[in-house]
Amino acid sequence: MATAQQQRTGLVAQKVGMTRLFTGEGDQVPVTVLKVDECRVIAQRTADSNGYTAIQIGVGTAKVKNVSKAMRGHFAKAKVEPRKKVVEFRVSPDALVDVGAEITADHFVPGQHVDVTGVTIGKGFAGGMKRWNFGGLRATHGVSVSHRSHGSTGNRQDPGRTFPGKKMAGHLGAEQVTTLNLKVVQVDVDKGLIMVKGSVPGSDGGWVLIRDAVKQSKPKDLPFPAAIRTAAAPAVEAAPPEAPAAEAPAPETPATEGEG
């Protein structure tokens, strides 16, 4: 059970898309489906060796030819297959997880709140109205060919320049955004799915980071330090029943002379 002072690791998931779930009362809940694909611990960072405490997690299986030689050695040291995505999560010293362990989707429980971080969809070069929600100029009465312009951006002779950070047209999207306090609605451990209520930043197929919500209290039944998949015990085959011992044949009586 995790307490407020204990900081658990997060998970790296892949955004599948959005759908809806129905409650027992018939209400529909819009959810985003996040898939956890063999999330394994690659390395540990300790205060003695690195000056901080964290664990490194890798998800998704990558082809060896697409992995650099340095990363191949890094994965070989952890005795895990090469991973597509590697991320570090800061944790408290008592929340370290052994290298090679697989963290499953039930690391988060239904009803708890999480913070999800992703890279938003890129929209290219956008004007002031689309990028900053400006109202634009009047549609009639003297305004000509500049209805969607953002207006003047400079000043008078003093200071005679445009201040940095002025809201103007420019590149929109493709930036890291964290959505806070999303509620976990359902978890499917067998399929590795986490369904959270509402939208999540990023496009379908993109990677997102899921952490315990920093502005909400943690449930009491959270697995600590993590929900780890344990290897199934090998099945013990039952010994076949022994065949009953065959009875020894009766000894033959030697034939005597004169018989027959």
PDB file of C-alpha atoms in Angstrom:
ATOM      1  CA  MET A   1       0.000   0.000   0.000  1.00  0.00           C
ATOM      2  CA  ALA A   2       1.462   3.343  -1.081  1.00  0.00           C
ATOM      3  CA  THR A   3       1.375   6.385   1.196  1.00  0.00           C
ATOM      4  CA  ALA A   4       1.473  10.075   0.336  1.00  0.00           C
ATOM      5  CA  GLN A   5       5.246  10.269   0.903  1.00  0.00           C
ATOM      6  CA  GLN A   6       6.004   7.243  -1.261  1.00  0.00           C
ATOM      7  CA  GLN A   7       6.464   7.925  -4.957  1.00  0.00           C
ATOM      8  CA  ARG A   8       5.769   4.964  -7.203  1.00  0.00           C
ATOM      9  CA  THR A   9       7.031   4.511 -10.711  1.00  0.00           C
ATOM     10  CA  GLY A  10       4.886   5.361 -13.694  1.00  0.00           C
ATOM     11  CA  LEU A  11       4.176   3.363 -16.835  1.00  0.00           C
ATOM     12  CA  VAL A  12       4.770   3.909 -20.535  1.00  0.00           C
ATOM     13  CA  ALA A  13       1.750   3.049 -22.674  1.00  0.00           C
ATOM     14  CA  GLN A  14       0.661   3.381 -26.271  1.00  0.00           C
ATOM     15  CA  LYS A  15      -2.485   5.329 -27.108  1.00  0.00           C
ATOM     16  CA  VAL A  16      -4.881   3.052 -28.993  1.00  0.00           C
ATOM     17  CA  GLY A  17      -7.818   5.432 -29.435  1.00  0.00           C
ATOM     18  CA  MET A  18     -11.126   6.414 -27.870  1.00  0.00           C
ATOM     19  CA  THR A  19     -14.297   4.432 -27.237  1.00  0.00           C
ATOM     20  CA  ARG A  20     -17.067   4.357 -24.653  1.00  0.00           C
ATOM     21  CA  LEU A  21     -18.050   2.147 -21.762  1.00  0.00           C
ATOM     22  CA  PHE A  22     -21.462   1.689 -20.170  1.00  0.00           C
ATOM     23  CA  THR A  23     -22.050   1.721 -16.434  1.00  0.00           C
ATOM     24  CA  GLY A  24     -24.486  -0.539 -14.620  1.00  0.00           C
ATOM     25  CA  GLU A  25     -27.058   2.276 -14.729  1.00  0.00           C
ATOM     26  CA  GLY A  26     -26.757   2.562 -18.510  1.00  0.00           C
ATOM     27  CA  ASP A  27     -24.723   5.776 -18.569  1.00  0.00           C
ATOM     28  CA  GLN A  28     -21.991   5.965 -21.184  1.00  0.00           C
ATOM     29  CA  VAL A  29     -18.472   7.065 -20.269  1.00  0.00           C
ATOM     30  CA  PRO A  30     -16.035   8.278 -22.981  1.00  0.00           C
ATOM     31  CA  VAL A  31     -12.645   6.649 -22.397  1.00  0.00           C
ATOM     32  CA  THR A  32      -9.204   6.585 -23.981  1.00  0.00           C
ATOM     33  CA  VAL A  33      -7.675   3.120 -24.333  1.00  0.00           C
ATOM     34  CA  LEU A  34      -3.983   2.850 -23.404  1.00  0.00           C
ATOM     35  CA  LYS A  35      -2.022  -0.354 -24.058  1.00  0.00           C
ATOM     36  CA  VAL A  36       0.891  -1.507 -21.880  1.00  0.00           C
ATOM     37  CA  ASP A  37       3.201  -3.737 -23.963  1.00  0.00           C
ATOM     38  CA  GLU A  38       5.646  -5.738 -21.799  1.00  0.00           C
ATOM     39  CA  CYS A  39       6.763  -2.842 -19.614  1.00  0.00           C
ATOM     40  CA  ARG A  40      10.068  -4.024 -18.109  1.00  0.00           C
ATOM     41  CA  VAL A  41      12.611  -2.426 -15.778  1.00  0.00           C
ATOM     42  CA  ILE A  42      15.871  -1.798 -17.653  1.00  0.00           C
ATOM     43  CA  ALA A  43      18.040  -0.157 -14.994  1.00  0.00           C
ATOM     44  CA  GLN A  44      18.070   1.469 -11.552  1.00  0.00           C
ATOM     45  CA  ARG A  45      19.419   4.874 -10.535  1.00  0.00           C
ATOM     46  CA  THR A  46      20.436   5.149  -6.884  1.00  0.00           C
ATOM     47  CA  ALA A  47      21.529   8.090  -4.750  1.00  0.00           C
ATOM     48  CA  ASP A  48      24.923   6.520  -4.046  1.00  0.00           C
ATOM     49  CA  SER A  49      25.822   5.943  -7.700  1.00  0.00           C
ATOM     50  CA  ASN A  50      23.870   8.626  -9.570  1.00  0.00           C
ATOM     51  CA  GLY A  51      22.824  11.216  -7.006  1.00  0.00           C
ATOM     52  CA  TYR A  52      19.105  10.552  -7.419  1.00  0.00           C
ATOM     53  CA  THR A  53      16.677   7.636  -7.219  1.00  0.00           C
ATOM     54  CA  ALA A  54      14.825   6.439 -10.313  1.00  0.00           C
ATOM     55  CA  ILE A  55      14.130   3.401 -12.432  1.00  0.00           C
ATOM     56  CA  GLN A  56      14.416   3.090 -16.190  1.00  0.00           C
ATOM     57  CA  ILE A  57      11.550   1.384 -18.024  1.00  0.00           C
ATOM     58  CA  GLY A  58      11.403   0.076 -21.575  1.00  0.00           C
ATOM     59  CA  VAL A  59       8.322  -0.933 -23.576  1.00  0.00           C
ATOM     60  CA  GLY A  60       7.648  -2.462 -26.976  1.00  0.00           C
ATOM     61  CA  THR A  61       9.933  -4.962 -28.687  1.00  0.00           C
ATOM     62  CA  ALA A  62      12.342  -3.431 -31.215  1.00  0.00           C
ATOM     63  CA  LYS A  63      14.317  -5.096 -33.985  1.00  0.00           C
ATOM     64  CA  VAL A  64      17.995  -5.483 -33.155  1.00  0.00           C
ATOM     65  CA  LYS A  65      19.041  -3.806 -36.436  1.00  0.00           C
ATOM     66  CA  ASN A  66      17.180  -0.641 -35.382  1.00  0.00           C
ATOM     67  CA  VAL A  67      18.999  -0.359 -32.030  1.00  0.00           C
ATOM     68  CA  SER A  68      22.387   1.318 -31.606  1.00  0.00           C
ATOM     69  CA  LYS A  69      25.366  -0.716 -30.445  1.00  0.00           C
ATOM     70  CA  ALA A  70      25.518   1.154 -27.147  1.00  0.00           C
ATOM     71  CA  MET A  71      21.854   0.454 -26.398  1.00  0.00           C
ATOM     72  CA  ARG A  72      22.297  -3.205 -27.318  1.00  0.00           C
ATOM     73  CA  GLY A  73      24.867  -3.514 -24.547  1.00  0.00           C
ATOM     74  CA  HIS A  74      22.564  -1.615 -22.189  1.00  0.00           C
ATOM     75  CA  PHE A  75      19.727  -4.080 -22.815  1.00  0.00           C
ATOM     76  CA  ALA A  76      22.087  -7.065 -22.671  1.00  0.00           C
ATOM     77  CA  LYS A  77      23.247  -5.973 -19.209  1.00  0.00           C
ATOM     78  CA  ALA A  78      19.629  -6.040 -18.022  1.00  0.00           C
ATOM     79  CA  LYS A  79      19.059  -9.377 -19.826  1.00  0.00           C
ATOM     80  CA  VAL A  80      15.985  -8.072 -21.669  1.00  0.00           C
ATOM     81  CA  GLU A  81      15.133  -7.771 -25.356  1.00  0.00           C
ATOM     82  CA  PRO A  82      15.715  -4.397 -27.076  1.00  0.00           C
ATOM     83  CA  ARG A  83      12.874  -1.936 -26.450  1.00  0.00           C
ATOM     84  CA  LYS A  84      11.308   0.726 -28.655  1.00  0.00           C
ATOM     85  CA  LYS A  85      10.809   3.315 -25.916  1.00  0.00           C
ATOM     86  CA  VAL A  86      12.928   3.887 -22.797  1.00  0.00           C
ATOM     87  CA  VAL A  87      11.876   6.341 -20.059  1.00  0.00           C
ATOM     88  CA  GLU A  88      13.080   7.153 -16.532  1.00  0.00           C
ATOM     89  CA  PHE A  89      10.706   7.717 -13.619  1.00  0.00           C
ATOM     90  CA  ARG A  90      11.774   9.318 -10.347  1.00  0.00           C
ATOM     91  CA  VAL A  91      10.784   7.157  -7.378  1.00  0.00           C
ATOM     92  CA  SER A  92      11.290   7.151  -3.628  1.00  0.00           C
ATOM     93  CA  PRO A  93      14.166   4.934  -2.378  1.00  0.00           C
ATOM     94  CA  ASP A  94      11.744   2.290  -1.051  1.00  0.00           C
ATOM     95  CA  ALA A  95       9.930   2.073  -4.405  1.00  0.00           C
ATOM     96  CA  LEU A  96      12.774   0.632  -6.488  1.00  0.00           C
ATOM     97  CA  VAL A  97      11.887  -2.402  -8.625  1.00  0.00           C
ATOM     98  CA  ASP A  98      14.302  -5.173  -9.565  1.00  0.00           C
ATOM     99  CA  VAL A  99      15.876  -5.033 -13.020  1.00  0.00           C
ATOM    100  CA  GLY A 100      14.124  -7.315 -15.500  1.00  0.00           C
ATOM    101  CA  ALA A 101      10.774  -7.274 -13.683  1.00  0.00           C
ATOM    102  CA  GLU A 102       7.655  -6.775 -15.813  1.00  0.00           C
ATOM    103  CA  ILE A 103       5.144  -4.212 -14.535  1.00  0.00           C
ATOM    104  CA  THR A 104       1.567  -4.985 -15.534  1.00  0.00           C
ATOM    105  CA  ALA A 105      -1.487  -2.835 -16.248  1.00  0.00           C
ATOM    106  CA  ASP A 106      -2.993  -3.392 -12.791  1.00  0.00           C
ATOM    107  CA  HIS A 107      -0.279  -1.086 -11.459  1.00  0.00           C
ATOM    108  CA  PHE A 108      -3.185   1.396 -11.562  1.00  0.00           C
ATOM    109  CA  VAL A 109      -6.560   0.497 -10.073  1.00  0.00           C
ATOM    110  CA  PRO A 110     -10.066   1.535 -11.230  1.00  0.00           C
ATOM    111  CA  GLY A 111     -11.275   4.669  -9.504  1.00  0.00           C
ATOM    112  CA  GLN A 112      -7.889   6.281  -8.941  1.00  0.00           C
ATOM    113  CA  HIS A 113      -6.724   9.468 -10.685  1.00  0.00           C
ATOM    114  CA  VAL A 114      -3.656   9.643 -12.909  1.00  0.00           C
ATOM    115  CA  ASP A 115      -1.653  12.279 -14.786  1.00  0.00           C
ATOM    116  CA  VAL A 116      -1.001  11.467 -18.462  1.00  0.00           C
ATOM    117  CA  THR A 117       1.811  13.094 -20.456  1.00  0.00           C
ATOM    118  CA  GLY A 118       2.015  13.001 -24.247  1.00  0.00           C
ATOM    119  CA  VAL A 119       3.069  14.980 -27.314  1.00  0.00           C
ATOM    120  CA  THR A 120       0.120  16.781 -28.885  1.00  0.00           C
ATOM    121  CA  ILE A 121      -0.830  16.442 -32.545  1.00  0.00           C
ATOM    122  CA  GLY A 122       1.183  18.829 -34.724  1.00  0.00           C
ATOM    123  CA  LYS A 123      -0.891  21.324 -36.735  1.00  0.00           C
ATOM    124  CA  GLY A 124       1.869  23.165 -38.551  1.00  0.00           C
ATOM    125  CA  PHE A 125       1.860  26.954 -39.046  1.00  0.00           C
ATOM    126  CA  ALA A 126      -1.359  28.465 -37.662  1.00  0.00           C
ATOM    127  CA  GLY A 127      -2.768  31.972 -37.513  1.00  0.00           C
ATOM    128  CA  GLY A 128      -3.615  33.977 -34.427  1.00  0.00           C
ATOM    129  CA  MET A 129      -7.274  32.939 -34.344  1.00  0.00           C
ATOM    130  CA  LYS A 130      -6.561  29.209 -34.459  1.00  0.00           C
ATOM    131  CA  ARG A 131      -3.453  29.320 -32.296  1.00  0.00           C
ATOM    132  CA  TRP A 132      -4.551  31.758 -29.573  1.00  0.00           C
ATOM    133  CA  ASN A 133      -8.328  31.894 -30.028  1.00  0.00           C
ATOM    134  CA  PHE A 134      -8.297  35.545 -31.130  1.00  0.00           C
ATOM    135  CA  GLY A 135     -11.614  37.043 -32.204  1.00  0.00           C
ATOM    136  CA  GLY A 136     -10.299  38.534 -35.448  1.00  0.00           C
ATOM    137  CA  LEU A 137     -11.317  41.829 -37.012  1.00  0.00           C
ATOM    138  CA  ARG A 138     -14.832  42.853 -38.039  1.00  0.00           C
ATOM    139  CA  ALA A 139     -16.413  40.997 -40.913  1.00  0.00           C
ATOM    140  CA  THR A 140     -17.802  44.208 -42.508  1.00  0.00           C
ATOM    141  CA  HIS A 141     -17.626  47.998 -42.390  1.00  0.00           C
ATOM    142  CA  GLY A 142     -14.203  48.933 -43.574  1.00  0.00           C
ATOM    143  CA  VAL A 143     -12.168  45.798 -42.919  1.00  0.00           C
ATOM    144  CA  SER A 144     -10.746  44.517 -46.191  1.00  0.00           C
ATOM    145  CA  VAL A 145      -8.868  41.238 -46.759  1.00  0.00           C
ATOM    146  CA  SER A 146      -7.688  41.065 -43.137  1.00  0.00           C
ATOM    147  CA  HIS A 147     -10.634  39.603 -41.261  1.00  0.00           C
ATOM    148  CA  ARG A 148      -8.544  36.894 -39.568  1.00  0.00           C
ATOM    149  CA  SER A 149      -5.413  38.950 -38.898  1.00  0.00           C
ATOM    150  CA  HIS A 150      -4.205  39.434 -35.349  1.00  0.00           C
ATOM    151  CA  GLY A 151      -3.855  43.217 -35.638  1.00  0.00           C
ATOM    152  CA  SER A 152      -0.866  45.354 -34.755  1.00  0.00           C
ATOM    153  CA  THR A 153       1.977  43.783 -32.797  1.00  0.00           C
ATOM    154  CA  GLY A 154       4.447  46.643 -32.268  1.00  0.00           C
ATOM    155  CA  ASN A 155       4.563  49.769 -30.090  1.00  0.00           C
ATOM    156  CA  ARG A 156       5.388  53.449 -30.496  1.00  0.00           C
ATOM    157  CA  GLN A 157       8.873  54.774 -31.126  1.00  0.00           C
ATOM    158  CA  ASP A 158       9.646  53.895 -27.528  1.00  0.00           C
ATOM    159  CA  PRO A 159      10.394  50.975 -27.144  1.00  0.00           C
ATOM    160  CA  GLY A 160      10.127  50.607 -30.922  1.00  0.00           C
ATOM    161  CA  ARG A 161      10.062  46.816 -30.962  1.00  0.00           C
ATOM    162  CA  THR A 162       7.834  43.797 -30.397  1.00  0.00           C
ATOM    163  CA  PHE A 163       8.301  42.194 -27.001  1.00  0.00           C
ATOM    164  CA  PRO A 164       9.338  38.515 -26.889  1.00  0.00           C
ATOM    165  CA  GLY A 165       6.478  36.134 -26.163  1.00  0.00           C
ATOM    166  CA  LYS A 166       3.896  38.192 -28.030  1.00  0.00           C
ATOM    167  CA  LYS A 167       0.968  36.040 -29.134  1.00  0.00           C
ATOM    168  CA  MET A 168       1.309  35.844 -32.902  1.00  0.00           C
ATOM    169  CA  ALA A 169       0.929  33.365 -35.737  1.00  0.00           C
ATOM    170  CA  GLY A 170       3.372  30.465 -35.615  1.00  0.00           C
ATOM    171  CA  HIS A 171       3.888  26.746 -35.097  1.00  0.00           C
ATOM    172  CA  LEU A 172       1.006  25.022 -33.309  1.00  0.00           C
ATOM    173  CA  GLY A 173       1.032  21.627 -31.604  1.00  0.00           C
ATOM    174  CA  ALA A 174       3.761  18.951 -31.375  1.00  0.00           C
ATOM    175  CA  GLU A 175       4.584  19.927 -27.783  1.00  0.00           C
ATOM    176  CA  GLN A 176       4.613  17.981 -24.536  1.00  0.00           C
ATOM    177  CA  VAL A 177       1.411  18.382 -22.540  1.00  0.00           C
ATOM    178  CA  THR A 178       0.295  16.783 -19.266  1.00  0.00           C
ATOM    179  CA  THR A 179      -3.403  16.270 -18.546  1.00  0.00           C
ATOM    180  CA  LEU A 180      -4.086  16.103 -14.811  1.00  0.00           C
ATOM    181  CA  ASN A 181      -6.569  14.106 -12.753  1.00  0.00           C
ATOM    182  CA  LEU A 182      -7.887  11.629 -15.322  1.00  0.00           C
ATOM    183  CA  LYS A 183      -9.935   8.865 -13.709  1.00  0.00           C
ATOM    184  CA  VAL A 184      -9.101   5.217 -14.381  1.00  0.00           C
ATOM    185  CA  VAL A 185     -12.383   3.554 -15.342  1.00  0.00           C
ATOM    186  CA  GLN A 186     -11.325  -0.005 -16.153  1.00  0.00           C
ATOM    187  CA  VAL A 187      -8.182  -2.171 -16.327  1.00  0.00           C
ATOM    188  CA  ASP A 188      -7.727  -5.357 -18.383  1.00  0.00           C
ATOM    189  CA  VAL A 189      -4.613  -7.149 -17.155  1.00  0.00           C
ATOM    190  CA  ASP A 190      -4.734 -10.014 -19.678  1.00  0.00           C
ATOM    191  CA  LYS A 191      -4.811  -7.638 -22.670  1.00  0.00           C
ATOM    192  CA  GLY A 192      -2.670  -4.979 -20.993  1.00  0.00           C
ATOM    193  CA  LEU A 193      -5.270  -2.206 -21.366  1.00  0.00           C
ATOM    194  CA  ILE A 194      -5.877   0.833 -19.159  1.00  0.00           C
ATOM    195  CA  MET A 195      -9.010   2.881 -19.875  1.00  0.00           C
ATOM    196  CA  VAL A 196      -9.123   6.440 -18.547  1.00  0.00           C
ATOM    197  CA  LYS A 197     -12.058   8.825 -18.686  1.00  0.00           C
ATOM    198  CA  GLY A 198     -11.673  11.691 -21.155  1.00  0.00           C
ATOM    199  CA  SER A 199      -9.108  12.607 -23.766  1.00  0.00           C
ATOM    200  CA  VAL A 200      -5.346  12.108 -23.669  1.00  0.00           C
ATOM    201  CA  PRO A 201      -2.815  14.283 -25.533  1.00  0.00           C
ATOM    202  CA  GLY A 202      -1.229  12.775 -28.618  1.00  0.00           C
ATOM    203  CA  SER A 203      -2.204  10.909 -31.745  1.00  0.00           C
ATOM    204  CA  ASP A 204      -3.299   7.271 -31.946  1.00  0.00           C
ATOM    205  CA  GLY A 205      -0.250   5.040 -31.742  1.00  0.00           C
ATOM    206  CA  GLY A 206       1.816   7.593 -29.827  1.00  0.00           C
ATOM    207  CA  TRP A 207       3.584   6.940 -26.525  1.00  0.00           C
ATOM    208  CA  VAL A 208       2.247   8.439 -23.295  1.00  0.00           C
ATOM    209  CA  LEU A 209       3.471   8.412 -19.693  1.00  0.00           C
ATOM    210  CA  ILE A 210       1.049   7.531 -16.895  1.00  0.00           C
ATOM    211  CA  ARG A 211       1.765   8.522 -13.277  1.00  0.00           C
ATOM    212  CA  ASP A 212      -0.162   8.693 -10.015  1.00  0.00           C
ATOM    213  CA  ALA A 213      -1.965  12.037  -9.798  1.00  0.00           C
ATOM    214  CA  VAL A 214       0.055  14.564  -7.788  1.00  0.00           C
ATOM    215  CA  LYS A 215      -3.007  16.630  -6.826  1.00  0.00           C
ATOM    216  CA  GLN A 216      -5.195  13.727  -5.673  1.00  0.00           C
ATOM    217  CA  SER A 217      -4.883  11.341  -2.754  1.00  0.00           C
ATOM    218  CA  LYS A 218      -3.795   7.810  -3.547  1.00  0.00           C
ATOM    219  CA  PRO A 219      -6.153   4.858  -2.979  1.00  0.00           C
ATOM    220  CA  LYS A 220      -5.280   2.529  -0.128  1.00  0.00           C
ATOM    221  CA  ASP A 221      -5.222  -0.596  -2.303  1.00  0.00           C
ATOM    222  CA  LEU A 222      -2.470   0.533  -4.696  1.00  0.00           C
ATOM    223  CA  PRO A 223       0.181  -2.163  -5.227  1.00  0.00           C
ATOM    224  CA  PHE A 224       3.531  -1.076  -3.836  1.00  0.00           C
ATOM    225  CA  PRO A 225       6.177  -0.720  -5.124  1.00  0.00           C
ATOM    226  CA  ALA A 226       4.529  -1.946  -8.328  1.00  0.00           C
ATOM    227  CA  ALA A 227       2.266  -4.601  -9.829  1.00  0.00           C
ATOM    228  CA  ILE A 228       4.771  -7.188 -11.038  1.00  0.00           C
ATOM    229  CA  ARG A 229       3.990 -10.214 -13.166  1.00  0.00           C
ATOM    230  CA  THR A 230       5.207 -13.362 -11.489  1.00  0.00           C
ATOM    231  CA  ALA A 231       6.373 -16.281 -13.551  1.00  0.00           C
ATOM    232  CA  ALA A 232       3.895 -19.130 -13.628  1.00  0.00           C
ATOM    233  CA  ALA A 233       5.034 -22.219 -11.776  1.00  0.00           C
ATOM    234  CA  PRO A 234       5.713 -25.157 -14.099  1.00  0.00           C
ATOM    235  CA  ALA A 235       2.914 -27.685 -14.098  1.00  0.00           C
ATOM    236  CA  VAL A 236       3.813 -30.985 -12.454  1.00  0.00           C
ATOM    237  CA  GLU A 237       2.680 -33.872 -14.583  1.00  0.00           C
ATOM    238  CA  ALA A 238       0.925 -36.634 -12.679  1.00  0.00           C
ATOM    239  CA  ALA A 239       2.682 -39.971 -12.875  1.00  0.00           C
ATOM    240  CA  PRO A 240       0.712 -42.541 -14.875  1.00  0.00           C
ATOM    241  CA  PRO A 241      -0.863 -45.230 -12.732  1.00  0.00           C
ATOM    242  CA  GLU A 242       1.254 -48.317 -12.431  1.00  0.00           C
ATOM    243  CA  ALA A 243      -0.001 -51.336 -14.324  1.00  0.00           C
ATOM    244  CA  PRO A 244      -0.916 -54.276 -12.109  1.00  0.00           C
ATOM    245  CA  ALA A 245       1.815 -56.861 -11.918  1.00  0.00           C
ATOM    246  CA  ALA A 246       1.172 -59.804 -14.217  1.00  0.00           C
ATOM    247  CA  GLU A 247       0.700 -63.106 -12.483  1.00  0.00           C
ATOM    248  CA  ALA A 248       3.515 -65.573 -12.971  1.00  0.00           C
ATOM    249  CA  PRO A 249       2.503 -68.510 -15.237  1.00  0.00           C
ATOM    250  CA  ALA A 250       2.059 -71.852 -13.507  1.00  0.00           C
ATOM    251  CA  PRO A 251       5.015 -74.167 -14.039  1.00  0.00           C
ATOM    252  CA  GLU A 252       4.444 -76.817 -16.683  1.00  0.00           C
ATOM    253  CA  THR A 253       4.149 -80.433 -15.490  1.00  0.00           C
ATOM    254  CA  PRO A 254       6.702 -82.601 -17.266  1.00  0.00           C
ATOM    255  CA  ALA A 255       5.123 -85.324 -19.377  1.00  0.00           C
ATOM    256  CA  THR A 256       5.645 -88.890 -18.187  1.00  0.00           C
ATOM    257  CA  GLU A 257       6.332 -91.888 -20.390  1.00  0.00           C
ATOM    258  CA  GLY A 258       3.369 -93.873 -21.521  1.00  0.00           C
ATOM    259  CA  GLU A 259       1.040 -90.917 -21.744  1.00  0.00           C
ATOM    260  CA  GLY A 260      -0.597 -90.112 -24.978  1.00  0.00           C
TER     261      GLY A 260
END
